CSV table of C-alpha atoms and ligand atoms in Angstrom, one decimal:
chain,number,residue,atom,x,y,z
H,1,UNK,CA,-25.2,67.6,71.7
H,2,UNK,CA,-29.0,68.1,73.7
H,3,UNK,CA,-30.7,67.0,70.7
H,4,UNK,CA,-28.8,63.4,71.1
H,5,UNK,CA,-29.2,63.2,74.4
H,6,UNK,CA,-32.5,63.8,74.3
H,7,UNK,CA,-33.1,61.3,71.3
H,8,UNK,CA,-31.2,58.4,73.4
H,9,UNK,CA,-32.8,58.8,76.5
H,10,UNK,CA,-36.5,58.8,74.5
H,11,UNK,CA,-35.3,55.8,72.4
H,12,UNK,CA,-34.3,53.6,75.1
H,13,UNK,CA,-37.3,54.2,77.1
H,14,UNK,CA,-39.2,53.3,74.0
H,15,UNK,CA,-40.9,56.6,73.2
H,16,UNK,CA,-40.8,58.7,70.1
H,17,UNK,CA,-39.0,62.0,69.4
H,18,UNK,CA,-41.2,64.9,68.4
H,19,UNK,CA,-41.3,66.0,64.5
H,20,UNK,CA,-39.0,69.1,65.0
H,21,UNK,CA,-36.3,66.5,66.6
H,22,UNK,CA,-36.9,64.3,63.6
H,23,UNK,CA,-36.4,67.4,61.1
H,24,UNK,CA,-33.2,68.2,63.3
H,25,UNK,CA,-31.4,64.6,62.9
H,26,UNK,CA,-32.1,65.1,58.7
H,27,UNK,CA,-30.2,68.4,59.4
H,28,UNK,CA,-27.2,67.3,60.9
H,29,UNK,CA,-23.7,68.4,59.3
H,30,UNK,CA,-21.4,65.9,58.4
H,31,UNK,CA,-18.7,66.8,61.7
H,32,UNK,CA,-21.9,65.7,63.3
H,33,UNK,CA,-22.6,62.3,61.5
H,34,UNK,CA,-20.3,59.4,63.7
H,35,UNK,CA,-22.0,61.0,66.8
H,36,UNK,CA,-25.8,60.9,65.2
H,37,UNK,CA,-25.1,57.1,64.2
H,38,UNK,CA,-23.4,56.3,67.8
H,39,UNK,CA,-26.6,57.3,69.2
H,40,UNK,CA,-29.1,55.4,67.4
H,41,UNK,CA,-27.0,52.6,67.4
H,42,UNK,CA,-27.4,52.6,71.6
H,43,UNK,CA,-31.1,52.7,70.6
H,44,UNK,CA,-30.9,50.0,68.3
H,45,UNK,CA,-28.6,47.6,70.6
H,46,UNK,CA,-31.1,48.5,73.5
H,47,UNK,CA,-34.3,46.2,71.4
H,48,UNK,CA,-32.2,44.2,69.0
H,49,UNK,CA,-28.6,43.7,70.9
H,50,UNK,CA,-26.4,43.1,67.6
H,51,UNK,CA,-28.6,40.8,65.9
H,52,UNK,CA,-29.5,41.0,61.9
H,53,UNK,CA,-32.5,39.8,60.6
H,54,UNK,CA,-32.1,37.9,57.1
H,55,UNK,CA,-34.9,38.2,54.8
H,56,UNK,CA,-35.1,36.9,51.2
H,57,UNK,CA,-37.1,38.3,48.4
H,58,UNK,CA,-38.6,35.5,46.1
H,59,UNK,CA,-40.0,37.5,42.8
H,60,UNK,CA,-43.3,35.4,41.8
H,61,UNK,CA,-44.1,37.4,38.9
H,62,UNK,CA,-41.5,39.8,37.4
H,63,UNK,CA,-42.2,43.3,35.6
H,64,UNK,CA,-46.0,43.7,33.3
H,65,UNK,CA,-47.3,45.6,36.2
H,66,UNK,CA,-50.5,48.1,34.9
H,67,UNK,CA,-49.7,50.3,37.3
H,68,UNK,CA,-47.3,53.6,37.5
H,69,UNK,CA,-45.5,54.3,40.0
H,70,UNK,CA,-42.7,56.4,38.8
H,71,UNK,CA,-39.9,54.4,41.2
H,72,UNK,CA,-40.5,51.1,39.8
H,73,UNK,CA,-39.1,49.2,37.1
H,74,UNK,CA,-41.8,46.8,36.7
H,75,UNK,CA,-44.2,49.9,36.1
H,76,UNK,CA,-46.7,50.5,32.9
H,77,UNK,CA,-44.4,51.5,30.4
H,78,UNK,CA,-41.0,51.2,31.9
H,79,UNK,CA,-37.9,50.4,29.5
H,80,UNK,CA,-36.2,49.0,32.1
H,81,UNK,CA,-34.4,45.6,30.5
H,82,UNK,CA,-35.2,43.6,33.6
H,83,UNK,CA,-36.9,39.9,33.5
H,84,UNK,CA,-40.2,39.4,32.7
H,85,UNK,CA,-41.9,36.8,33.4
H,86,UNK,CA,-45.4,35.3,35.1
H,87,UNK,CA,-46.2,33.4,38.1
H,88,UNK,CA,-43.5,31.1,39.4
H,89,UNK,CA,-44.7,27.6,40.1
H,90,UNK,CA,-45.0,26.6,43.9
H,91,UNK,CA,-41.8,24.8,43.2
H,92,UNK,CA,-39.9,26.9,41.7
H,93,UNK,CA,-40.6,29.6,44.2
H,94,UNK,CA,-39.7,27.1,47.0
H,95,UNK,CA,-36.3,26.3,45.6
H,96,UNK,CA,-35.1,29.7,45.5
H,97,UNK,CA,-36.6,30.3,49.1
H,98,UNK,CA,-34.7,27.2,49.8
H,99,UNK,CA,-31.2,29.1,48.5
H,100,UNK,CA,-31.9,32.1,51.1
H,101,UNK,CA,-33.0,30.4,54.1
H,102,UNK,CA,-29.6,28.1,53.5
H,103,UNK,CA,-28.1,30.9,53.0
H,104,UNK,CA,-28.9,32.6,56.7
H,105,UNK,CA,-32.3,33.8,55.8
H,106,UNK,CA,-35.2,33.3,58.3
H,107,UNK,CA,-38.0,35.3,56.3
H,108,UNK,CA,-38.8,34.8,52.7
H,109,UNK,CA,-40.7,37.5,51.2
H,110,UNK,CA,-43.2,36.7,48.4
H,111,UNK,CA,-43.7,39.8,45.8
H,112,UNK,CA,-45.8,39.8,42.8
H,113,UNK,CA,-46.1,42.4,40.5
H,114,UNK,CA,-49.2,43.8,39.9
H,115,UNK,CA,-52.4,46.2,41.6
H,116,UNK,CA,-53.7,43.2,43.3
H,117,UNK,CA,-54.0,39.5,43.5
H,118,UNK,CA,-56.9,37.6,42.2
H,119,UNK,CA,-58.2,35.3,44.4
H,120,UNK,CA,-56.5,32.8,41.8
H,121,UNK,CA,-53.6,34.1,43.1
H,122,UNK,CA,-54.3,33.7,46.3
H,123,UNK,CA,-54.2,30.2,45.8
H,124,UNK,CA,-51.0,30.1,43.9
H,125,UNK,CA,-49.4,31.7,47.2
H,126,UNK,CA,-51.0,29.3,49.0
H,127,UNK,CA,-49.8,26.7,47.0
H,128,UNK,CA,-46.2,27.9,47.4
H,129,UNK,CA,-46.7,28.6,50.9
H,130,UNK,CA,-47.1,25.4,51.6
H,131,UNK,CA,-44.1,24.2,49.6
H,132,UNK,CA,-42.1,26.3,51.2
H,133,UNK,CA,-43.1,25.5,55.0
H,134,UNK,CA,-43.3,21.5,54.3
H,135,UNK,CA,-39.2,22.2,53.5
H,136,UNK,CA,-39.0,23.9,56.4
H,137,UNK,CA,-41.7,24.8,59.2
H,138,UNK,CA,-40.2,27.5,61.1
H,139,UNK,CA,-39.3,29.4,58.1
H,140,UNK,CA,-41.5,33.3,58.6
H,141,UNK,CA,-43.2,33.9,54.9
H,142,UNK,CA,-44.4,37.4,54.4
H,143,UNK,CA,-46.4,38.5,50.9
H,144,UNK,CA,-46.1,41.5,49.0
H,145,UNK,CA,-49.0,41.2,46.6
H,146,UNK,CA,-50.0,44.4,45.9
H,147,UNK,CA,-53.5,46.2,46.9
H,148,UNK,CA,-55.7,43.4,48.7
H,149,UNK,CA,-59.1,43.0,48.6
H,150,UNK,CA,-61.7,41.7,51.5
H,151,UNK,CA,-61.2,38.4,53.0
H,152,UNK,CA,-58.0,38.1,50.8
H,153,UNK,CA,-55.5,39.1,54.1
H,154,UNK,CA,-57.7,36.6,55.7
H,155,UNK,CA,-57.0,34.1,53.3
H,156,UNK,CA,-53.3,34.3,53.7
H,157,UNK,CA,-53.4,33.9,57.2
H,158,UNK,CA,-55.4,30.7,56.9
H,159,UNK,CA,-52.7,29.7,54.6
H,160,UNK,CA,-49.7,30.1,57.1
H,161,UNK,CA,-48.4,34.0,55.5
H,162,UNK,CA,-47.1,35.2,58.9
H,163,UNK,CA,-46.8,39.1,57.6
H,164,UNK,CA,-47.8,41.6,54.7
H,165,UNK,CA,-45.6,44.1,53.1
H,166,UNK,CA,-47.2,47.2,51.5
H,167,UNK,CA,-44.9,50.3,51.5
H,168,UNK,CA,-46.3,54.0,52.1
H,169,UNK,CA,-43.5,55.0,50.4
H,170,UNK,CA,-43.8,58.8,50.6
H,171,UNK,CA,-45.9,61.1,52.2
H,172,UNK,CA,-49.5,61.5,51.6
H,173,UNK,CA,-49.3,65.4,50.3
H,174,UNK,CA,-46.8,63.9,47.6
H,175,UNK,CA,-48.4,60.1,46.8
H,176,UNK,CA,-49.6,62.2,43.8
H,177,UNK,CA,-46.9,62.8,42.6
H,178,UNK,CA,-45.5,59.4,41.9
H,179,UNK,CA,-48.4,57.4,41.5
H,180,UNK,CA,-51.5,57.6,39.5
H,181,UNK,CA,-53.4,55.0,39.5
H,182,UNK,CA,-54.1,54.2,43.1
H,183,UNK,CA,-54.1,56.1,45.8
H,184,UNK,CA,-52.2,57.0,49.4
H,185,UNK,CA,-55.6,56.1,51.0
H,186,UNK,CA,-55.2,52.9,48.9
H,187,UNK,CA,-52.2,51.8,50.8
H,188,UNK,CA,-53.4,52.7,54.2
H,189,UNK,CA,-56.2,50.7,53.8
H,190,UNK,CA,-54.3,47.7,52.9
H,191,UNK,CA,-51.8,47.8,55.4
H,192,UNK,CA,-55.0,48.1,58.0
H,193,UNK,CA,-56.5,45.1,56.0
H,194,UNK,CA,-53.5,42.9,57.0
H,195,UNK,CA,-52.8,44.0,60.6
H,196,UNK,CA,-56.8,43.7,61.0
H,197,UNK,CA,-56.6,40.0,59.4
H,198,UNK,CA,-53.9,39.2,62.5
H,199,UNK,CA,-50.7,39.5,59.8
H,200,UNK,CA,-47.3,41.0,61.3
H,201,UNK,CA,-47.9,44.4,59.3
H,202,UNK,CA,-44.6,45.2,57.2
H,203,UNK,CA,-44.4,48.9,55.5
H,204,UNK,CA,-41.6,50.9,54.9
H,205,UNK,CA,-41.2,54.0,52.4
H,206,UNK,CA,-38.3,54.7,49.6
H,207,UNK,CA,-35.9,58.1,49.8
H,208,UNK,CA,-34.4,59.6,47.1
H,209,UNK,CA,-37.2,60.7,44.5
H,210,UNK,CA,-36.6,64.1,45.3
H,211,UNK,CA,-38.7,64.8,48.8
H,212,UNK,CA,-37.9,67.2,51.3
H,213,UNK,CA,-37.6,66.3,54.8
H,214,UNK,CA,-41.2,67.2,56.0
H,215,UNK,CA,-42.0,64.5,53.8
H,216,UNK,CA,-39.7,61.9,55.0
H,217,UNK,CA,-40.5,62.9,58.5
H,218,UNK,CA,-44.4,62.3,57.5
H,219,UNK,CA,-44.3,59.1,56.1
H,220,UNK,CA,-41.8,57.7,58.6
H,221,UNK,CA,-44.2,59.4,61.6
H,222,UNK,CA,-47.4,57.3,60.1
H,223,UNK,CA,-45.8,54.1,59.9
H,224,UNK,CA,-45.3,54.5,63.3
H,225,UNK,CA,-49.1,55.4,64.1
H,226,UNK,CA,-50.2,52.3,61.9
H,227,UNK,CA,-47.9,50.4,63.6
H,228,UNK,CA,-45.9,48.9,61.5
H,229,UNK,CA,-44.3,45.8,63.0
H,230,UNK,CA,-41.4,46.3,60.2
H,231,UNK,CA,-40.4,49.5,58.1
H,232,UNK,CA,-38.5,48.7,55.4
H,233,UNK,CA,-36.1,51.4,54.1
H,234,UNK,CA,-35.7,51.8,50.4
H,235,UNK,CA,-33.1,53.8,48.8
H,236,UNK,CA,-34.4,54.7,45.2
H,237,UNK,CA,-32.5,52.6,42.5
H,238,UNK,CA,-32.8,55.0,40.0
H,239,UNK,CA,-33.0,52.7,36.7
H,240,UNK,CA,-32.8,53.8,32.9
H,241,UNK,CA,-36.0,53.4,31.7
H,242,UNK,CA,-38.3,54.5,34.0
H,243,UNK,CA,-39.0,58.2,34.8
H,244,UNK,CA,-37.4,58.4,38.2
H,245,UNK,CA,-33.8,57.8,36.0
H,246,UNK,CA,-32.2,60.9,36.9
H,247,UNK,CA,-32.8,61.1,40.8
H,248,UNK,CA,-29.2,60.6,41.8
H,249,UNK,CA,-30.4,62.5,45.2
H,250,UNK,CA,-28.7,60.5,47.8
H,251,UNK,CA,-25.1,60.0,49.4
H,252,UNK,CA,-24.0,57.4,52.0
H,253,UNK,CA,-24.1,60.1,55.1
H,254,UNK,CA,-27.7,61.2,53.6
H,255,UNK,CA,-28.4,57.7,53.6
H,256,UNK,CA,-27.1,57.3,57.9
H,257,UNK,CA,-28.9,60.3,58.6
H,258,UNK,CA,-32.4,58.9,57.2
H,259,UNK,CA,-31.7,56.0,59.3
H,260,UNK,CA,-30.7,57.2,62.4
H,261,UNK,CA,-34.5,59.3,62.1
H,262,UNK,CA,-36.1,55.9,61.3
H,263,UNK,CA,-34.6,54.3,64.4
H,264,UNK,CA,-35.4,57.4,66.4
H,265,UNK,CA,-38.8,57.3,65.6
H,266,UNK,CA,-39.4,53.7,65.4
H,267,UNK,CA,-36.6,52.7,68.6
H,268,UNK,CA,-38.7,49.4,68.9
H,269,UNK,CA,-39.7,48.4,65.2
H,270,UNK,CA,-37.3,46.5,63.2
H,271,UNK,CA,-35.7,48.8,60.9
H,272,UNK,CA,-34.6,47.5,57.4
H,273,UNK,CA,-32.2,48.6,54.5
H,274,UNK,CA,-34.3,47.4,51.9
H,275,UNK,CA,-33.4,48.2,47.8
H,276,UNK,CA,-30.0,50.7,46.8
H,277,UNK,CA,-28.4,49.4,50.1
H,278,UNK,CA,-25.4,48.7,48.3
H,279,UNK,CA,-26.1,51.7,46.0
H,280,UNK,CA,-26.3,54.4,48.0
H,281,UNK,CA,-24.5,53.5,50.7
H,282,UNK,CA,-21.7,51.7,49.1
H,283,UNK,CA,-18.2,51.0,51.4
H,284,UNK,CA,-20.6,52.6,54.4
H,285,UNK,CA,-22.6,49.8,54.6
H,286,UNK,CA,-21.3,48.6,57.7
H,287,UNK,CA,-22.5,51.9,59.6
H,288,UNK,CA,-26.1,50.9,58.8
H,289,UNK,CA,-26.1,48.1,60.4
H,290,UNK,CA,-25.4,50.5,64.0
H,291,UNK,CA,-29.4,51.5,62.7
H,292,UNK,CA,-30.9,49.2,61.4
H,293,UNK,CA,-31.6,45.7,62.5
H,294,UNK,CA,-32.9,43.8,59.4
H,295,UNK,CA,-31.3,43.5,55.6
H,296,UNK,CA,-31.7,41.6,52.4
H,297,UNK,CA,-29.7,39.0,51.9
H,298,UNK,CA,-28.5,38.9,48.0
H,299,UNK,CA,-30.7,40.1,45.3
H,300,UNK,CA,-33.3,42.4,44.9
H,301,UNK,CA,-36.5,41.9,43.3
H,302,UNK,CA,-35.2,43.1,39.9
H,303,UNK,CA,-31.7,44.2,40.2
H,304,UNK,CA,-28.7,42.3,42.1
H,305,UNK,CA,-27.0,42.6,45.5
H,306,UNK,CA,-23.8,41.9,46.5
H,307,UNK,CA,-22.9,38.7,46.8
H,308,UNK,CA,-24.8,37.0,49.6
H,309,UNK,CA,-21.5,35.4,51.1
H,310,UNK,CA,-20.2,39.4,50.9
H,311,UNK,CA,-23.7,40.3,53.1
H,312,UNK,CA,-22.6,37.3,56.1
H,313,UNK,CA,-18.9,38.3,55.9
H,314,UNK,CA,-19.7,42.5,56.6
H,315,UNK,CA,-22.4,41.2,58.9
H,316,UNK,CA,-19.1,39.2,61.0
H,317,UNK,CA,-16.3,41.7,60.2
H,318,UNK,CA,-18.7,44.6,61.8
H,319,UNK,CA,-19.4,42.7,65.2
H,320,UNK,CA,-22.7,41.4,64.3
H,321,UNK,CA,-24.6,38.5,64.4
H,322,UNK,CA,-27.3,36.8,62.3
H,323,UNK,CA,-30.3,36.5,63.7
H,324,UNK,CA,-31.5,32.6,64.5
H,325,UNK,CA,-34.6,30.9,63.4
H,326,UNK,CA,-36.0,30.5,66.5
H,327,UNK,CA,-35.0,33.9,67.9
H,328,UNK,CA,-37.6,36.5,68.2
H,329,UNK,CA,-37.0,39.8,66.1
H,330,UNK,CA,-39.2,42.0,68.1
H,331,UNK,CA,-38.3,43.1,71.7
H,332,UNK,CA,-41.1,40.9,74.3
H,333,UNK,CA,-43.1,43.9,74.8
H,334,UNK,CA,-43.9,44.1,71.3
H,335,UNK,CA,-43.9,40.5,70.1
H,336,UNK,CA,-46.3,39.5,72.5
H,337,UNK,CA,-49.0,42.4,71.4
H,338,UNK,CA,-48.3,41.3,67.7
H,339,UNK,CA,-48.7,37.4,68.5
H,340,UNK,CA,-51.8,38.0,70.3
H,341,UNK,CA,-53.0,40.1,67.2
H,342,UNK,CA,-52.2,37.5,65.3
H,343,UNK,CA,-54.3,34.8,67.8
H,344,UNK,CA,-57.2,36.8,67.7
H,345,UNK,CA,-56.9,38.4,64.0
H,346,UNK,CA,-57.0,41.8,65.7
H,347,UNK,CA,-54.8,45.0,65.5
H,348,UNK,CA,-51.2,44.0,66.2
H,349,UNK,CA,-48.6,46.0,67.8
H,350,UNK,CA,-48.5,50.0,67.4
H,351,UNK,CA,-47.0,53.4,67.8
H,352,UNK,CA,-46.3,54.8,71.2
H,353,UNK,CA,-47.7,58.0,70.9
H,354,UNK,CA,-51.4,56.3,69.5
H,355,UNK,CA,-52.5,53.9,67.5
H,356,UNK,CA,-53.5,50.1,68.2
H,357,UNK,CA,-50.2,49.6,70.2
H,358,UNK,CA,-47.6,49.3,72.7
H,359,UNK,CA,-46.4,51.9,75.5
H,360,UNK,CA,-43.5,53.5,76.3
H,361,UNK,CA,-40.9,50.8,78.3
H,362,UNK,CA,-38.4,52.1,80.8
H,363,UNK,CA,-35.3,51.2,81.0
H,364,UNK,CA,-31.5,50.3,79.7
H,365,UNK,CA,-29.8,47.2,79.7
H,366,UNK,CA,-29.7,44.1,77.9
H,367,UNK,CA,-31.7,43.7,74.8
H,368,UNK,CA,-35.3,42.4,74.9
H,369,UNK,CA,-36.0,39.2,73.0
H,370,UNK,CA,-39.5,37.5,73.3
H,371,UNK,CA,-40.2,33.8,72.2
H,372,UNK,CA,-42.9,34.7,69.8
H,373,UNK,CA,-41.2,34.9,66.1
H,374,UNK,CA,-42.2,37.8,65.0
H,375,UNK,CA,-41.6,40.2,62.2
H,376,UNK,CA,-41.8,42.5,59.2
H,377,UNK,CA,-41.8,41.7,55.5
H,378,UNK,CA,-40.3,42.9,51.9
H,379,UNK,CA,-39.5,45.7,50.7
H,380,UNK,CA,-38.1,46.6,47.2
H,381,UNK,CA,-35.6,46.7,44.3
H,382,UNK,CA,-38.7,47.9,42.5
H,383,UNK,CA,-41.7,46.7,45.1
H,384,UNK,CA,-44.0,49.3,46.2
H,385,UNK,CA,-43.2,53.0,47.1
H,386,UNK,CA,-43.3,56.9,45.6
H,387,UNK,CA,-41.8,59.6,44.2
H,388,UNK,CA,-41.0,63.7,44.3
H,389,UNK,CA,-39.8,66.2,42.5
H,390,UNK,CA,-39.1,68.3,45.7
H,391,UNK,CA,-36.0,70.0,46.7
H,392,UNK,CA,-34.6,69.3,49.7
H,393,UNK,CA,-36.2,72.0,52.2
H,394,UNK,CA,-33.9,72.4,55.5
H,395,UNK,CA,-36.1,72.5,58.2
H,396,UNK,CA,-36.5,75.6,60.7
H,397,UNK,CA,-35.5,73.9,63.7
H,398,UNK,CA,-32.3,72.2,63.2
H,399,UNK,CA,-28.8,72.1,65.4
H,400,UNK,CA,-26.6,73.2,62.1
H,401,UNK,CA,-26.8,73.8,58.7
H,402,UNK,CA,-26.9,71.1,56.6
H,403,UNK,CA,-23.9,69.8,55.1
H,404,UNK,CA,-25.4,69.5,51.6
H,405,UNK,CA,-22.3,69.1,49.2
H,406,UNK,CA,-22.6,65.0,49.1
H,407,UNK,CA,-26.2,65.6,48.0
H,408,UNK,CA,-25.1,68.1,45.3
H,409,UNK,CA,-22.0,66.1,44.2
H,410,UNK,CA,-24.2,62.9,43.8
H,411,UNK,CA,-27.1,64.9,41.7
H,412,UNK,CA,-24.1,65.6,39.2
H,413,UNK,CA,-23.5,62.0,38.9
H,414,UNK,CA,-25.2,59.4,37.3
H,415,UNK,CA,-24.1,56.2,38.6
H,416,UNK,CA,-25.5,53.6,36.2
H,417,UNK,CA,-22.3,51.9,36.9
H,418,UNK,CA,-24.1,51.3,40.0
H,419,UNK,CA,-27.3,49.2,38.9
H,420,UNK,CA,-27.2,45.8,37.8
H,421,UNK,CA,-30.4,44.3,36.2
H,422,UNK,CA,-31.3,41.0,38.1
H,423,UNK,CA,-30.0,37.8,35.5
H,424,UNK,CA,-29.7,34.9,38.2
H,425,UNK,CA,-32.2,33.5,40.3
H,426,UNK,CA,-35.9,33.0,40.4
H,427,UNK,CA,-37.2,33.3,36.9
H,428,UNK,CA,-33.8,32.2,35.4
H,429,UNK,CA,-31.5,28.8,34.6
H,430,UNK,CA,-28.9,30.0,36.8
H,431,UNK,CA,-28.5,30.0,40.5
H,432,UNK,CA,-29.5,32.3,43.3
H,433,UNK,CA,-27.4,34.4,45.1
H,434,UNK,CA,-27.4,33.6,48.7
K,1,SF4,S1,-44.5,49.2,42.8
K,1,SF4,FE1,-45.9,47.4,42.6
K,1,SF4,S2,-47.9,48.3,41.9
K,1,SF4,FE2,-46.3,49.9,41.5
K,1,SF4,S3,-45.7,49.6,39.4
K,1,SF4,FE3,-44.3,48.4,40.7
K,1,SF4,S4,-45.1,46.3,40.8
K,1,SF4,FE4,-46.7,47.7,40.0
C-alpha cells in the first residue's frame, strides 16, 4: 500500500506524516489492519528496538475532585463506587512505589485528584519524593497534579520530579464538550509550564468519548507541536456513574489503528497504552505493544489491571523486553535536547515539523538509545482527558472504506463486565498489584 510506504519511510527518518495520511491510517479496513500495525511497528523498533517502558501509577488522593470532566470517575458528582480517600502519607506513597518498581517498573507516576495543588501540596510531593528516591535513586518520578500554578513546576524540579503529566485529551474545538470548568487553553498552559520549568513533558489524550477522527488527528498533531516527550494513550473506561457511561465506542482493531496514527505521528516519542488497555483491547494486547513502547504495569488509578505478573509474562511471550533502569527511553537525538532542557530549565525536546525541538534523523538500523534517562509520565484510569458526543466522521482522503462493524457491534454492548473498581493497593489494607 503507498500510504504505508510512505508512512515507514517518514517514520524511520524521524519526520511526521501529513494530517490527510493521519485521517487515512484511522480509515483503514480491517483486511488492511496486520499490514498497518507491521508498519508502525518497523517505526517503533527503529527508536525503541523491542524495549517496554514500565511505569507505575501511585494514586495520592483518590476521587472528591471539584472539577467535571465527563471521562473521569473522580469528577464532581460522579457515582462511581471507587475509593475515596485524601492525601497519602510520604510513606505510604513510597511503599506502593516500592511494589511497582520491584515489580519491573522504572517510572512511578504521582496523581492527585483535584484542579491544582496548593503549594501545601507541593510539599507533600516533595516529601514523598524524597521517600521514594532515598529507597531507590535512579527511580524516574513524574507528577500528575492537576492545573499548576507559577513557580509550582519549578518547585518540583527542585524537588527531584523528573517529568509532568497533563493530558490534552481531546481536541480544542471539542474540550468544551467534556469539560467545564477549566479550559483547553488551561492545559496548554500547564504543559508549557513544566517543559519551560526543565520537566520531561508527559501529555497524552483519551479515545472513545465519541470524537471523530479530525479530532483525534488534532489532538494527537499538537502533542507533537508541544512536544511532548511522552503521549500517553487512554482508551475511555466508561464507568457507571459518571456521564460518559454509555460510550462503548471502541473495538481492539479501532484501538491498533489509533495507535499505529500515534506512532506515525510521534515515530520518536514514547507512545503509551495508558487506562482501558485491557478493556478495549482485550486478547489483542500483544499487537500494541508492535506500537507502542511504554505501558502500565498493574492497576490504574481507580480501576484494576491485569495482574502485574500477567503484564511481564505478555511482555516475554510477545518477544519483548522490559526496559532497564539505567536504559534511556528516548532515542539519543531526543534525550539529549530533553536533558539539556532539563539542565537549563528550558524548552525540552519538540515536534519535527515546529515547535521547541528536534529535526528530522535519517536513517534505518539499529535502535537509538542515549545515556540520559529520559521520559514521559502518567496517564489515566480516570486522570486527565475529554470527551465527545461526535460520530465517527470518515475522512475524505482515505485508501478504503472504513470497516466500521466492530465499532457498531461494541456501541450495542455494554461491557460492565469489563470494569473493575480499584479495591487493592494505595489507599487500601491489601496489597498492590505489581
Ligand atoms: S480528570 Fe483530574 S481534574 Fe478532571 S475530574 Fe478527574 S481528577 Fe478532577
Amino acid at each position: 500500500m503507498d500510504l504505508l510506504d510512505t508512512l515507514t519511510a517518514k517514520g524511520l527518518r524521524g519526520e511526521t506524516p501529513t494530517r490527510e495520511e493521519a485521517l487515512a491510517v484511522l480509515a483503514t479496513t480491517d483486511d488492511e489492519l496486520l499490514d498497518v500495525v507491521a508498519a508502525a511497528g518497523r517505526v517503533r523498533r527503529r527508536w525503541f528496538g523491542r524495549r517496554v517502558k514500565l511505569n507505575y501509577l501511585v494514586n495520592l488522593k483518590s476521587g472528591l475532585c471539584p472539577e467535571d470532566c465527563s471521562y473521569c470517575s473522580q469528577r464532581l458528582g460522579s457515582k462511581a463506587e471507587i475509593l475515596k480517600y485524601t492525601w497519602l502519607k510520604p510513606d505510604q506513597a513510597a511503599e506502593a512505589a516500592k511494589a511497582g518498581v520491584s515489580g519491573g517498573a522504572k517510572r512511578v507516576c504521582l496523581v492527585a485528584s483535584g484542579r491544582g495543588p496548593t503549594d501545601r501540596d507541593i510539599d507533600r510531593v516533595t516529601d514523598t519524593v524524597a521517600a521514594i528516591k532515598d529507597a531507590d535513586p535512579a527511580v524516574e518520578i513524574c507528577a500528575c497534579l492537576g492545573l499548576l500554578s507559577d513557580n509550582q513546576a519549578e518547585r518540583l524540579k527542585a524537588a527531584g520530579v523528573d517529568a509532568y503529566n497533563h493530558n490534552l485529551n481531546t481536541s480544542e474545538g471539542t474540550y468544551g464538550d467534556i469539560t467545564t470548568t477549566h479550559t483547553y487553553a488551561d492545559r496548554v498552559d500547564t504543559v508549557q509550564k513544566a517543559h519551560g520549568a526543565g520537566l520531561s513533558a508527559c501529555s497524552g489524550l483519551i479515545a472513545g468519548m465519541g470524537e471523530s477522527d479530525e479530532d483525534l488527528v488534532d489532538v494527537v498533531f499538537a502533542l507533537r507541536e508541544l512536544g511532548s516527550d511522552s503521549v500517553p494513550v487512554n482508551f475511555l473506561i466508561p464507568f457507571e456513574g459518571t456521564p460518559l457511561a454509555k460510550e462503548w465506542n471502541l473495538s481492539p482493531q479501532r484501538c491498533l489503528r489509533i495507535l499505529a496514527m500515534v506512532r506515525f505521528v510521534n515515530p520518536d516519542t514514547e507512545v503509551r497504552i495508558a487506562g482501558g488497555r485491557e478493556v478495549h483491547l482485550r486478547s489483542m494486547q500483544p499487537l500494541g505493544l508492535h506500537l507502542a513502547n511504554s505501558i502500565f504495569l498493574g492497576d490504574y488509578l481507580t480501576s484494576e489491571g491485569q495482574a502485574g505478573q500477567t503484564d511481564l509474562d505478555m511482555i516475554a511471550d510477545a518477544g519483548f523486553e522490559v526496559e532497564g533502569m539505567g536504559e534511556s527511553t528516548l532515542p539519543r537525538h531526543r534525550a539529549d535536547i530533553a536533558a539539556a532542557a532539563a539542565a537549563t530549565g528550558g524548552c525540552g525536546s519538540g515536534s519535527a515539523g515546529g515547535g521547541c525541538g528536534t529535526g528530522a534523523v535519517s536513517g534505518e538500523g539499529e535502535s537509538e538509545s542515549a545515556d540520559a534517562a529520559v521520559g514521559g509520565g502518567c496517564g489515566t484510569g480516570g486522570g486527565c482527558g475529554p470527551c465527545g458526543g461526535h460520530g465517527h466522521a470518515v475522512p475524505a482522503a482515505t485508501v478504503g472504506a472504513t470497516d466500521d462493524k466492530n465499532a457498531d457491534r461494541a456501541a450495542d454492548e455494554v461491557r460492565t463486565d469489563l470494569v473493575r473498581v480499584r479495591r487493592r493497593g494505595a489507599g487500601t489494607e491489601l496489597a498492590p498489584n505489581a
